[in-house]
mmCIF file with all atom_site columns, C-alpha atoms in Angstrom:
data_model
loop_
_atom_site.group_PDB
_atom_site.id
_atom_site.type_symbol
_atom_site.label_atom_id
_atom_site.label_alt_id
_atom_site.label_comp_id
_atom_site.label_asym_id
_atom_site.label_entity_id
_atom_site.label_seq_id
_atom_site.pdbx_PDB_ins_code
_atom_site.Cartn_x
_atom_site.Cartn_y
_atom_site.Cartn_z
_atom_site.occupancy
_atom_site.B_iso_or_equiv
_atom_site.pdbx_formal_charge
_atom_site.auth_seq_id
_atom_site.auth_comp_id
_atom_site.auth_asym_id
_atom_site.auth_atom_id
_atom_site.pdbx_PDB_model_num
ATOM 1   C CA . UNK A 1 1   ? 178.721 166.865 52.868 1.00 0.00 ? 1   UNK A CA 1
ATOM 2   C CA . UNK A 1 2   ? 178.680 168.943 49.718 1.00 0.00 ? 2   UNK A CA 1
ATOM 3   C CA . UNK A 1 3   ? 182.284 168.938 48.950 1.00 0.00 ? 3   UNK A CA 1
ATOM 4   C CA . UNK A 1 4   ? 182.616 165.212 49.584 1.00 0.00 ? 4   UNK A CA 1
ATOM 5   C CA . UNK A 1 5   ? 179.601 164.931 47.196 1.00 0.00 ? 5   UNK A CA 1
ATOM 6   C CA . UNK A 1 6   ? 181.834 167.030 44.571 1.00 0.00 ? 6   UNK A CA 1
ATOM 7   C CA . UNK A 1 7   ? 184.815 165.318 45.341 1.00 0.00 ? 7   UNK A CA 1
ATOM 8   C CA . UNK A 1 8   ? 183.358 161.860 45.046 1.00 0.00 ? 8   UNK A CA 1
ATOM 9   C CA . UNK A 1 9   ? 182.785 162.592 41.079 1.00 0.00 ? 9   UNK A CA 1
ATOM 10  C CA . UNK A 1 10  ? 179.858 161.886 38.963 1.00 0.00 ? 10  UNK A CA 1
ATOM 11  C CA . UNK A 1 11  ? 179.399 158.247 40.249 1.00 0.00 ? 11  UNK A CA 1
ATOM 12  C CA . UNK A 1 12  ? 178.205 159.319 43.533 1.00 0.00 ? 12  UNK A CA 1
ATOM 13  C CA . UNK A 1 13  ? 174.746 161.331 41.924 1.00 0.00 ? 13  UNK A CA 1
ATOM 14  C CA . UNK A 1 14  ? 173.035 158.146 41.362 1.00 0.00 ? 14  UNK A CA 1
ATOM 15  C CA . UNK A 1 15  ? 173.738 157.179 45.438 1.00 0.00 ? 15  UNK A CA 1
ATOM 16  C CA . UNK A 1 16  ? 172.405 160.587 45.925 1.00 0.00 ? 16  UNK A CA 1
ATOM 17  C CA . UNK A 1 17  ? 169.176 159.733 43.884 1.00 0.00 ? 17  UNK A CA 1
ATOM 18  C CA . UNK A 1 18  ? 168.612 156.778 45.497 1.00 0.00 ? 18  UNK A CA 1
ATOM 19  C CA . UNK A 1 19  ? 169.350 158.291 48.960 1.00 0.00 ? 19  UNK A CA 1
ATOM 20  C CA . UNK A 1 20  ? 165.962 160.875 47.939 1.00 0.00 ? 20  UNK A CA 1
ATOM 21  C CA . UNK A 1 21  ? 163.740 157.672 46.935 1.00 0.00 ? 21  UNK A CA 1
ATOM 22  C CA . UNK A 1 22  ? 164.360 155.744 50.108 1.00 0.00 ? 22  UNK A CA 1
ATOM 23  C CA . UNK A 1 23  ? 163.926 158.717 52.170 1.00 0.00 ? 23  UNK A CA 1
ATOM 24  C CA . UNK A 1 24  ? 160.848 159.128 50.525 1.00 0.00 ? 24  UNK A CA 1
ATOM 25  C CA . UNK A 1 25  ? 159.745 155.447 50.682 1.00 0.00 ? 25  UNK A CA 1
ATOM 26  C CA . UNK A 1 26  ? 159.771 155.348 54.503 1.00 0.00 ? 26  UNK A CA 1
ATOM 27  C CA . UNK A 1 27  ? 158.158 158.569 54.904 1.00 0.00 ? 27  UNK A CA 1
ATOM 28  C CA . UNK A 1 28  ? 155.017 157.090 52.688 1.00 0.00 ? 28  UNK A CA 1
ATOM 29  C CA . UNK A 1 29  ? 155.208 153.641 54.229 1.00 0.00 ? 29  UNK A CA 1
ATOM 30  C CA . UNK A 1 30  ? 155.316 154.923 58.146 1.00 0.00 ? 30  UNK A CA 1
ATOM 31  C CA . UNK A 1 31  ? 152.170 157.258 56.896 1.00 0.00 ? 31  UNK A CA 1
ATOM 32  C CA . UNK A 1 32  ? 150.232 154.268 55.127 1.00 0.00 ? 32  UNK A CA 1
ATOM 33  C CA . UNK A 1 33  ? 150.980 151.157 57.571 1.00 0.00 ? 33  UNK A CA 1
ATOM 34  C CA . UNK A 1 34  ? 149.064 153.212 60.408 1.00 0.00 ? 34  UNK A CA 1
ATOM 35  C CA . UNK A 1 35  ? 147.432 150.726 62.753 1.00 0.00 ? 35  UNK A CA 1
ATOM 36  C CA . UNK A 1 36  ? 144.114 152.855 62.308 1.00 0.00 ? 36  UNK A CA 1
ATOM 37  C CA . UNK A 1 37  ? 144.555 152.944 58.721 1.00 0.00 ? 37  UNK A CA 1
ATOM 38  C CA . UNK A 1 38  ? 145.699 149.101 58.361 1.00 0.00 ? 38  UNK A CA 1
ATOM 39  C CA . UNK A 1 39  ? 143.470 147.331 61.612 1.00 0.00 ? 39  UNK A CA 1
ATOM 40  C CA . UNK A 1 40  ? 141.695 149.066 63.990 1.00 0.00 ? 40  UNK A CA 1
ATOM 41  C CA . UNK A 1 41  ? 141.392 146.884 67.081 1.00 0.00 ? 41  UNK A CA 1
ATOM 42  C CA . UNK A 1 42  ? 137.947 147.090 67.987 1.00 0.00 ? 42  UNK A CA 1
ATOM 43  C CA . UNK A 1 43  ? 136.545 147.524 64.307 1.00 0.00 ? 43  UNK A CA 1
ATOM 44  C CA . UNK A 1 44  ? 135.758 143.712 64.212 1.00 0.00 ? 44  UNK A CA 1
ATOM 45  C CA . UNK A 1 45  ? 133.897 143.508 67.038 1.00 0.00 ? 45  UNK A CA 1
ATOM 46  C CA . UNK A 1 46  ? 131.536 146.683 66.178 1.00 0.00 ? 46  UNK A CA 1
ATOM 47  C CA . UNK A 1 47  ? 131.172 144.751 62.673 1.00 0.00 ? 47  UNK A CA 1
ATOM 48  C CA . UNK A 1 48  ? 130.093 142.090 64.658 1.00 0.00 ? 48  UNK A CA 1
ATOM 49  C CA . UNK A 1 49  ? 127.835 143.946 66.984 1.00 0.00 ? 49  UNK A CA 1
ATOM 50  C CA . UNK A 1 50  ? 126.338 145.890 64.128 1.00 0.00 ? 50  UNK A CA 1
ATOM 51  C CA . UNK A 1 51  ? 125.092 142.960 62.402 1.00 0.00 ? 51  UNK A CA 1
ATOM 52  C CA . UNK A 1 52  ? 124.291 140.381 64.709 1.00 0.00 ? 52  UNK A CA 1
ATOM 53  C CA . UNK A 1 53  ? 120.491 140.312 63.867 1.00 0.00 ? 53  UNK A CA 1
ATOM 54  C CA . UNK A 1 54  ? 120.574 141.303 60.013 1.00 0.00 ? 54  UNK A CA 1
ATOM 55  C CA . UNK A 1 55  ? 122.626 143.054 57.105 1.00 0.00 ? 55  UNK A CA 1
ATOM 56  C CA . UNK A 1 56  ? 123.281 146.426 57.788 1.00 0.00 ? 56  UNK A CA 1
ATOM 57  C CA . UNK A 1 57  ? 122.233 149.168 55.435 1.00 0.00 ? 57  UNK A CA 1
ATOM 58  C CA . UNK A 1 58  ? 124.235 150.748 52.269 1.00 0.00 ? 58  UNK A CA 1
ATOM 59  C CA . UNK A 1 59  ? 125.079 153.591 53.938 1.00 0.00 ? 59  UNK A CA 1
ATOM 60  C CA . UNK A 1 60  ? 126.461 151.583 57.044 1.00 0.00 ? 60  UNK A CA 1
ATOM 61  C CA . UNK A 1 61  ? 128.716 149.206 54.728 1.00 0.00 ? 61  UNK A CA 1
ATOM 62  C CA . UNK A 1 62  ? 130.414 152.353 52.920 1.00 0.00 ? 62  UNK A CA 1
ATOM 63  C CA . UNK A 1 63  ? 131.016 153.603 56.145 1.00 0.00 ? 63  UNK A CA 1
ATOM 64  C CA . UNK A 1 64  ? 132.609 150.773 57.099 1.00 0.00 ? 64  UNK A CA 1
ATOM 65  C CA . UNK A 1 65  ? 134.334 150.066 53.716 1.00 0.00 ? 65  UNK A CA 1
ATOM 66  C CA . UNK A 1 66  ? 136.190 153.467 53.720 1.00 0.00 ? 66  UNK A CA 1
ATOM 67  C CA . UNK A 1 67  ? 136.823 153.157 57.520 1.00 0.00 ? 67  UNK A CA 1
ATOM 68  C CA . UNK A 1 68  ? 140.149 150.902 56.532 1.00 0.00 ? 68  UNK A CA 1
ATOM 69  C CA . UNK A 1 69  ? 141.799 148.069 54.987 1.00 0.00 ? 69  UNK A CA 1
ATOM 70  C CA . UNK A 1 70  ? 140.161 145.770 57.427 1.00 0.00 ? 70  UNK A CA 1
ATOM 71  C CA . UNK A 1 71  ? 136.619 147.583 56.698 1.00 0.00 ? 71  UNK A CA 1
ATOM 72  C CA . UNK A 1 72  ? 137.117 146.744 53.262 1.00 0.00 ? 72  UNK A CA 1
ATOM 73  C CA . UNK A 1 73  ? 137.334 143.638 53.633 1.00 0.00 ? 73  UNK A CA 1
ATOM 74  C CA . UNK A 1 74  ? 134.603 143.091 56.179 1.00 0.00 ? 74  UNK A CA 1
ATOM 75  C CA . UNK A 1 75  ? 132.493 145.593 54.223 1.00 0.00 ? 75  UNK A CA 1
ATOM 76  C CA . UNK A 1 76  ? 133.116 143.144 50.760 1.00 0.00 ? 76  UNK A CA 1
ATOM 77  C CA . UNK A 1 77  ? 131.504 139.995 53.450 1.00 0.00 ? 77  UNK A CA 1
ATOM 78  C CA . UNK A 1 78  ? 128.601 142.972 53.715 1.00 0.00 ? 78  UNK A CA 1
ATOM 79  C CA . UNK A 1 79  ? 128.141 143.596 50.089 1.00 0.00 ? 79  UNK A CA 1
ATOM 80  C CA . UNK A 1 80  ? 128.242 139.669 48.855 1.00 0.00 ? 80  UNK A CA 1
ATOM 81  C CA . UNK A 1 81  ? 125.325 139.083 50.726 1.00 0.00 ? 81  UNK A CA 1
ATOM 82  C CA . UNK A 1 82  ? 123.381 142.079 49.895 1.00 0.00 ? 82  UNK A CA 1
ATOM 83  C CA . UNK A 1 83  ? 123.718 141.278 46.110 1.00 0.00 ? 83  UNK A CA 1
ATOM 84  C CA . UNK A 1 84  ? 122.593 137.627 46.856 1.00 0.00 ? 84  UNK A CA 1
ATOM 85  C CA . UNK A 1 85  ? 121.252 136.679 50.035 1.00 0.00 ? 85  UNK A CA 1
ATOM 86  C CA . UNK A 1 86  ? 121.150 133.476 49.074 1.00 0.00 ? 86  UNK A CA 1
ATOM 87  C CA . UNK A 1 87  ? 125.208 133.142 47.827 1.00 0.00 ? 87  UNK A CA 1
ATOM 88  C CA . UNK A 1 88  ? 126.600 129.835 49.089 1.00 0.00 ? 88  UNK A CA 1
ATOM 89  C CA . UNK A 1 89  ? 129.610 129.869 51.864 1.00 0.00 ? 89  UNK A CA 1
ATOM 90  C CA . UNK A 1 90  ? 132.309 129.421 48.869 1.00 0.00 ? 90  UNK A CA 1
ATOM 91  C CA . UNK A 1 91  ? 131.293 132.160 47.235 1.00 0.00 ? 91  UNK A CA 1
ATOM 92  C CA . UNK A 1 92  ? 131.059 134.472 50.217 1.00 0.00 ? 92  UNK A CA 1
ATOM 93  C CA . UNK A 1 93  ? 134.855 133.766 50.889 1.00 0.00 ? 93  UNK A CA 1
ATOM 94  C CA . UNK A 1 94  ? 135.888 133.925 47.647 1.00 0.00 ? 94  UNK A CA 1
ATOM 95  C CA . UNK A 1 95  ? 134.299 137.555 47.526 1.00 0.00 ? 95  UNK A CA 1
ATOM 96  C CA . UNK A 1 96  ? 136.372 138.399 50.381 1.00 0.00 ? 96  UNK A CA 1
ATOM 97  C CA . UNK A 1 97  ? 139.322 136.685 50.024 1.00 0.00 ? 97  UNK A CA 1
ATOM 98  C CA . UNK A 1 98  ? 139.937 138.396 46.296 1.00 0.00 ? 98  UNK A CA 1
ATOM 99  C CA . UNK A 1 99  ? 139.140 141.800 48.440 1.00 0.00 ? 99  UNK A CA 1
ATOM 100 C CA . UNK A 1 100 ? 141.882 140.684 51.127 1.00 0.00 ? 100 UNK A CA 1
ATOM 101 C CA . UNK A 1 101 ? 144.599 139.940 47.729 1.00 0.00 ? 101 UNK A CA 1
ATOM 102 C CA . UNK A 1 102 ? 143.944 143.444 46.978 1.00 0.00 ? 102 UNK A CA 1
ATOM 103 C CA . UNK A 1 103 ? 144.401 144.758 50.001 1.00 0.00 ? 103 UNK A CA 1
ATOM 104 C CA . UNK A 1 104 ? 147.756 142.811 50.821 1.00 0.00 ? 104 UNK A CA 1
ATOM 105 C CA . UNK A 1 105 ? 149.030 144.171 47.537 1.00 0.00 ? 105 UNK A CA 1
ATOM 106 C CA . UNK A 1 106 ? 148.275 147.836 48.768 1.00 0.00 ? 106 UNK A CA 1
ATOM 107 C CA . UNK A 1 107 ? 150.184 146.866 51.700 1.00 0.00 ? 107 UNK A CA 1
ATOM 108 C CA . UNK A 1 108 ? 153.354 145.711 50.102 1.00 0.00 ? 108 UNK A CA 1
ATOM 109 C CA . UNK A 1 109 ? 153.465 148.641 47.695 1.00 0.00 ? 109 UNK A CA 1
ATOM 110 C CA . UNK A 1 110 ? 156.934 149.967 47.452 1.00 0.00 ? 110 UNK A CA 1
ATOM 111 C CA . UNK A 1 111 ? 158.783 147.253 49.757 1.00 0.00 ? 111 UNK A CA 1
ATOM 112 C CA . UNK A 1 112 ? 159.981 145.798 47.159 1.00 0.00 ? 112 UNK A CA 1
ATOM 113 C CA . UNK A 1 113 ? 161.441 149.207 45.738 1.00 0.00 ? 113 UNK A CA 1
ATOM 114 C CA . UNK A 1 114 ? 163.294 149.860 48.759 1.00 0.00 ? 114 UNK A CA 1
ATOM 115 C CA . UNK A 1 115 ? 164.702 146.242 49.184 1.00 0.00 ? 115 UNK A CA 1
ATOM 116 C CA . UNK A 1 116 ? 166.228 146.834 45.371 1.00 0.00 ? 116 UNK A CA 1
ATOM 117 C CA . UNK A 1 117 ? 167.548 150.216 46.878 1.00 0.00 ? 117 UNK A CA 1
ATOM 118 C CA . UNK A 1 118 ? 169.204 148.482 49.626 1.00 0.00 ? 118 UNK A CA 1
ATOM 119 C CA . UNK A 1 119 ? 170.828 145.617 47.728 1.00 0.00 ? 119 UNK A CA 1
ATOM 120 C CA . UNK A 1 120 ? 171.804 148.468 44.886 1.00 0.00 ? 120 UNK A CA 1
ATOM 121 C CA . UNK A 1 121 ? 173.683 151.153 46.767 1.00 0.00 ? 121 UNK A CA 1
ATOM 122 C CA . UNK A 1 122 ? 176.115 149.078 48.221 1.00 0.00 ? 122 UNK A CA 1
ATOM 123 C CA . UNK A 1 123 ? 177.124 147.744 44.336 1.00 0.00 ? 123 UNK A CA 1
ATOM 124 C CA . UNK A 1 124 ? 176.644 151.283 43.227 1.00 0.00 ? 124 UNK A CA 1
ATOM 125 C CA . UNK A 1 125 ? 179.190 152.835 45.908 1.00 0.00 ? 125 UNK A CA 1
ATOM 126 C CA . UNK A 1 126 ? 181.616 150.101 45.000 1.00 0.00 ? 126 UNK A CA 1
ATOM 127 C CA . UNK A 1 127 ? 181.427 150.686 41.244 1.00 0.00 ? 127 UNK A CA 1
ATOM 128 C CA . UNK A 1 128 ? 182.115 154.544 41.782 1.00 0.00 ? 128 UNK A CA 1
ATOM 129 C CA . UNK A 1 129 ? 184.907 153.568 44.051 1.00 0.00 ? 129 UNK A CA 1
ATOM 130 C CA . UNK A 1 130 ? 186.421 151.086 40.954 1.00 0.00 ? 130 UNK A CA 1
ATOM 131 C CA . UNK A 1 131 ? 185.659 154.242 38.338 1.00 0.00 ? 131 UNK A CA 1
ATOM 132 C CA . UNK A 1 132 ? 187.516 156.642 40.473 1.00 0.00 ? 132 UNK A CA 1
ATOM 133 C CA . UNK A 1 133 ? 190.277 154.066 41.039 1.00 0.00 ? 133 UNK A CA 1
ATOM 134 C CA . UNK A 1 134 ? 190.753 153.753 37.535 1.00 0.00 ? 134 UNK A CA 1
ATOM 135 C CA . UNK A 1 135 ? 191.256 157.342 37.036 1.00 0.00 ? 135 UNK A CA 1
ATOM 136 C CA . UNK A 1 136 ? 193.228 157.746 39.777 1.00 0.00 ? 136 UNK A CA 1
ATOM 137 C CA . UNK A 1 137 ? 196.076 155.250 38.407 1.00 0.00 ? 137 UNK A CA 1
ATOM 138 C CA . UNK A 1 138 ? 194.993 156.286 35.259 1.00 0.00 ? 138 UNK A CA 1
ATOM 139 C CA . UNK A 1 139 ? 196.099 160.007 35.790 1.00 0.00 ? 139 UNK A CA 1
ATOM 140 C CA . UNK A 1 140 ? 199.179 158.602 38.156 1.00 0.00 ? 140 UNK A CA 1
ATOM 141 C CA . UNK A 1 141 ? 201.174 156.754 35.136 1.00 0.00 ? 141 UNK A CA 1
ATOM 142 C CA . UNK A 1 142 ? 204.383 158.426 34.404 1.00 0.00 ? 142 UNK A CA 1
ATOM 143 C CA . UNK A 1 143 ? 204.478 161.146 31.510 1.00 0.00 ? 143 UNK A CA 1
ATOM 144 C CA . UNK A 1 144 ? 207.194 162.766 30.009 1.00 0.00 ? 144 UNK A CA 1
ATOM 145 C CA . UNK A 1 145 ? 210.631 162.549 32.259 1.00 0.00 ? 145 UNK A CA 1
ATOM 146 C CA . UNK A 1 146 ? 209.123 161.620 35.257 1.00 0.00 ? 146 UNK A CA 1
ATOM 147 C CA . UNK A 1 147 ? 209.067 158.128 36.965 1.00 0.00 ? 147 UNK A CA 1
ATOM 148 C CA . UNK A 1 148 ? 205.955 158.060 38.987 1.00 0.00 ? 148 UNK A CA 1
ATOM 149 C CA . UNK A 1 149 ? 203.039 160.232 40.716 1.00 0.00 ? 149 UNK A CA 1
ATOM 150 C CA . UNK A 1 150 ? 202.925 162.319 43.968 1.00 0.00 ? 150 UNK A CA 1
ATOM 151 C CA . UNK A 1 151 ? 201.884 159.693 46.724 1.00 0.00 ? 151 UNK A CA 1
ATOM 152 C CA . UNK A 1 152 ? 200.106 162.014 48.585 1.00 0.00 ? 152 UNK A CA 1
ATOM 153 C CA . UNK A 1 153 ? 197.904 163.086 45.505 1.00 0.00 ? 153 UNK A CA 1
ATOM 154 C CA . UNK A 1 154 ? 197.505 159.646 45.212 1.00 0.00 ? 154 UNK A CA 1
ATOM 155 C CA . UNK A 1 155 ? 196.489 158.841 49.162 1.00 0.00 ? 155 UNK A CA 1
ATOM 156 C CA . UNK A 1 156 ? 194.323 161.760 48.653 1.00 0.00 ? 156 UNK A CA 1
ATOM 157 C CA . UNK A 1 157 ? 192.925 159.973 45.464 1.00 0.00 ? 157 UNK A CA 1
ATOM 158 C CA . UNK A 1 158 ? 191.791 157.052 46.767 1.00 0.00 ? 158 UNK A CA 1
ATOM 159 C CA . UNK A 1 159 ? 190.091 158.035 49.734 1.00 0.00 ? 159 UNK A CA 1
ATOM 160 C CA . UNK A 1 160 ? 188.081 160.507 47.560 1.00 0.00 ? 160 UNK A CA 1
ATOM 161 C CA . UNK A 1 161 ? 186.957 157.332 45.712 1.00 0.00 ? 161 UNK A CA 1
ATOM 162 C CA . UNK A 1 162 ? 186.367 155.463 49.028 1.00 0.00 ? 162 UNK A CA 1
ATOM 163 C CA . UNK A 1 163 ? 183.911 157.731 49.706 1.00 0.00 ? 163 UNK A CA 1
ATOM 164 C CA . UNK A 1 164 ? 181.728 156.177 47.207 1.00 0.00 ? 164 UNK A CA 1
ATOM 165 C CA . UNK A 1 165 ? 181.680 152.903 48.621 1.00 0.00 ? 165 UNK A CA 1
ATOM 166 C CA . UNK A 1 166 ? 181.147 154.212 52.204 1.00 0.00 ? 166 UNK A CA 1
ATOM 167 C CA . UNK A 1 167 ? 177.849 156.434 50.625 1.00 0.00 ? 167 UNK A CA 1
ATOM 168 C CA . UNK A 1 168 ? 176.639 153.326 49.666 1.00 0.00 ? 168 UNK A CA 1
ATOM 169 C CA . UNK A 1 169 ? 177.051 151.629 52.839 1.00 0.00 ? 169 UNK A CA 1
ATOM 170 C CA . UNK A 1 170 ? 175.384 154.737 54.197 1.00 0.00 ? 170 UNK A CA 1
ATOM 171 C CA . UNK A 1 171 ? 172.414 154.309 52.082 1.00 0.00 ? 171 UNK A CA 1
ATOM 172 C CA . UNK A 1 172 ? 171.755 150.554 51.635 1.00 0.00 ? 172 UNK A CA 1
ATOM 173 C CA . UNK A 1 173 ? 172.011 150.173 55.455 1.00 0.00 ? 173 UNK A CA 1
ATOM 174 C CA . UNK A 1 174 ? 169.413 152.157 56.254 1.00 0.00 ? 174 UNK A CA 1
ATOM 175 C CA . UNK A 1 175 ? 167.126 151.195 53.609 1.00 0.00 ? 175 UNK A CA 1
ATOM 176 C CA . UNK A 1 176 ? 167.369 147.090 54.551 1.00 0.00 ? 176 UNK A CA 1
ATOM 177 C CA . UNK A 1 177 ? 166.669 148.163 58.399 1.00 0.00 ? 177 UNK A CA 1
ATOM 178 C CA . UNK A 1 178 ? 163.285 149.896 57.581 1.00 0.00 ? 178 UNK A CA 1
ATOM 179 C CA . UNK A 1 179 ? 162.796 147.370 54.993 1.00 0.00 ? 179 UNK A CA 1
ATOM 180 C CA . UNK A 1 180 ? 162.752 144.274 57.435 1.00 0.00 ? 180 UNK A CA 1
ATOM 181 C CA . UNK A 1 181 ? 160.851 146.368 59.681 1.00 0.00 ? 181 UNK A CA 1
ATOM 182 C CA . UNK A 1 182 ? 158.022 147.238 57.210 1.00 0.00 ? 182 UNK A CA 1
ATOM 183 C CA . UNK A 1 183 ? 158.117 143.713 55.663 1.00 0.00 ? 183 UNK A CA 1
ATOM 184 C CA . UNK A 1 184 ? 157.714 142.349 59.509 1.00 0.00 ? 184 UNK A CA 1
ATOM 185 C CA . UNK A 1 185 ? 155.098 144.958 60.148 1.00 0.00 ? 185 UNK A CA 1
ATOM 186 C CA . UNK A 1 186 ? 152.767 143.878 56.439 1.00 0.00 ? 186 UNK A CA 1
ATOM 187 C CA . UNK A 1 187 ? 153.033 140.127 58.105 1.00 0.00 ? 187 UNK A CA 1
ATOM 188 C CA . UNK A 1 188 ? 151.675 141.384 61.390 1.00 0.00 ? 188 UNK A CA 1
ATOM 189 C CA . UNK A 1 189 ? 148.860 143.463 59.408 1.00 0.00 ? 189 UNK A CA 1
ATOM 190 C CA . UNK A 1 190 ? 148.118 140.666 56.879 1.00 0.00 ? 190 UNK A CA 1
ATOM 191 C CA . UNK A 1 191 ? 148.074 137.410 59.823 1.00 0.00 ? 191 UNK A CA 1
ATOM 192 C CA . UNK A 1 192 ? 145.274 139.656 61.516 1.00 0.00 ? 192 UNK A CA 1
ATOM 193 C CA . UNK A 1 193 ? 143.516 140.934 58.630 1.00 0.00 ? 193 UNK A CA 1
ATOM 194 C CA . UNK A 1 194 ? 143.108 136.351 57.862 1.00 0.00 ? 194 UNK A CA 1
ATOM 195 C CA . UNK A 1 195 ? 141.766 135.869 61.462 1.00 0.00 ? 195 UNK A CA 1
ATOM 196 C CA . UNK A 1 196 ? 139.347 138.511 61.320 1.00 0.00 ? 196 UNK A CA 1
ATOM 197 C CA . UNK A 1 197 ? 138.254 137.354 58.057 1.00 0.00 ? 197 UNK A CA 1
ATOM 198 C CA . UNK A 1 198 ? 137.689 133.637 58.947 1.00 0.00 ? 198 UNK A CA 1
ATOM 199 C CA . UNK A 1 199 ? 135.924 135.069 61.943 1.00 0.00 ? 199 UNK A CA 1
ATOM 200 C CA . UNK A 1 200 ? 133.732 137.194 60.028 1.00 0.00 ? 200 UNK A CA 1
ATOM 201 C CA . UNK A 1 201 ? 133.045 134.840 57.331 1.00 0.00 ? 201 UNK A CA 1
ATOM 202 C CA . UNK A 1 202 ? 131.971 132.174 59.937 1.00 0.00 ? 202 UNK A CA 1
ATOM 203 C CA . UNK A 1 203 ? 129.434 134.991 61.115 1.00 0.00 ? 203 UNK A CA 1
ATOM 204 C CA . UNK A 1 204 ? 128.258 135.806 58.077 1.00 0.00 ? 204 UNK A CA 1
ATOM 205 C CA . UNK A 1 205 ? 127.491 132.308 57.025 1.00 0.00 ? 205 UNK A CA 1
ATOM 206 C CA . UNK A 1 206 ? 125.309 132.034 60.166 1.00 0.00 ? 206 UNK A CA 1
ATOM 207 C CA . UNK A 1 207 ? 124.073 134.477 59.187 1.00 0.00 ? 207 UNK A CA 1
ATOM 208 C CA . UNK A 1 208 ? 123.148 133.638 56.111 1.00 0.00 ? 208 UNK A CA 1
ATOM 209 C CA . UNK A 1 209 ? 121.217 130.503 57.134 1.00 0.00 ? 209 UNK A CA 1
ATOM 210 C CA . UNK A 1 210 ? 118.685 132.564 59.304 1.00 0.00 ? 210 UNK A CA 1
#
């Protein structure tokens, strides 16, 4: 892999940098879109359960604030009514929809990074395959006595600058397949972190009117 890398030429690095940032990318993303980190399954229900007579406590809401994105969110239904018992319904989603906007921009964070990197490395691969074409002819033009270049140096040539253009395939392909899946997988998180919030908030103004 190396000595394709050196015999690709300079154009290649930048395929190689982007290569790193994806790789990096999905490692975060698989470690952040965690189902416990993201929506626990049965963290509704004990927010639910744990305030079916009253408010809980401080301490309680924290708990379930740092517990995940969907405890945030809940936890931000909490904290609106502790500040003002009395808040209307409007106000109470509003509080928790602007908490829900911030967590659906935590959960697209770098998707949109590794979509660029997978429409990029294709174009990149095929402009290192154009600049080593170039030089290829460039170097083949006849000099001095001699009609023309070796054709084997010159086969040789351009599949050293193919390589470029395949690198790119090798990267971009990649990238848009975890992309898609992450993208898919944000959807899935963000539809039930809506329906768990309309249930909650329809709780919470019942609530409310005790």
């Amino acid at each position: 892999m190396l000595s394709i890398i050196q015999a690709a030429g300079w154009p290649i690095w930048p395929l190689v940098a982007c290569s790193i940032l994806a790789l990096a990318l999905i490692f975060e993303r698989f470690l952040s879109l965690k189902t416990a980190k993201i929506a626990p399954p049965r963290l509704l229900d004990e927010a639910l359960a744990v305030s079916r007579n009253s408010v809980p406590s401080p301490d309680v809401v924290k708990q379930l604030e740092q517990n995940s994105a969907l405890g945030e969110v809940l936890a931000s239904g909490f904290r609106a009514l502790n500040s003002d018992p009395r808040c209307t319904e409007a106000d109470l989603r509003a509080t928790m929809e602007s908490t829900g906007r911030a967590v659906a921009h935590r959960l697209e964070r770098y998707l949109t990074a590794l979509a660029t990197i997978a429409s990029a490395a294709p174009l990149l691969g095929l402009l290192g395959t154009v600049i080593g074409m170039i030089e290829i002819f460039g170097s083949q033009s006849p000099t001095g006595g001699t009609s023309g270049g070796n054709p084997a140096q010159l086969a040789h040539g351009i599949s050293v600058a193919l390589y470029n253009t395949a690198f790119g395939l090798i990267v971009a392909i990649p990238a848009l397949i975890f992309w898609r899946y992450f993208r898919a997988r944000v959807d899935d998180y963000l539809l039930t972190l809506e329906l768990s919030s309309e249930r909650f908030a329809r709780h919470l103004n019942h609530l409310r009117g005790r």
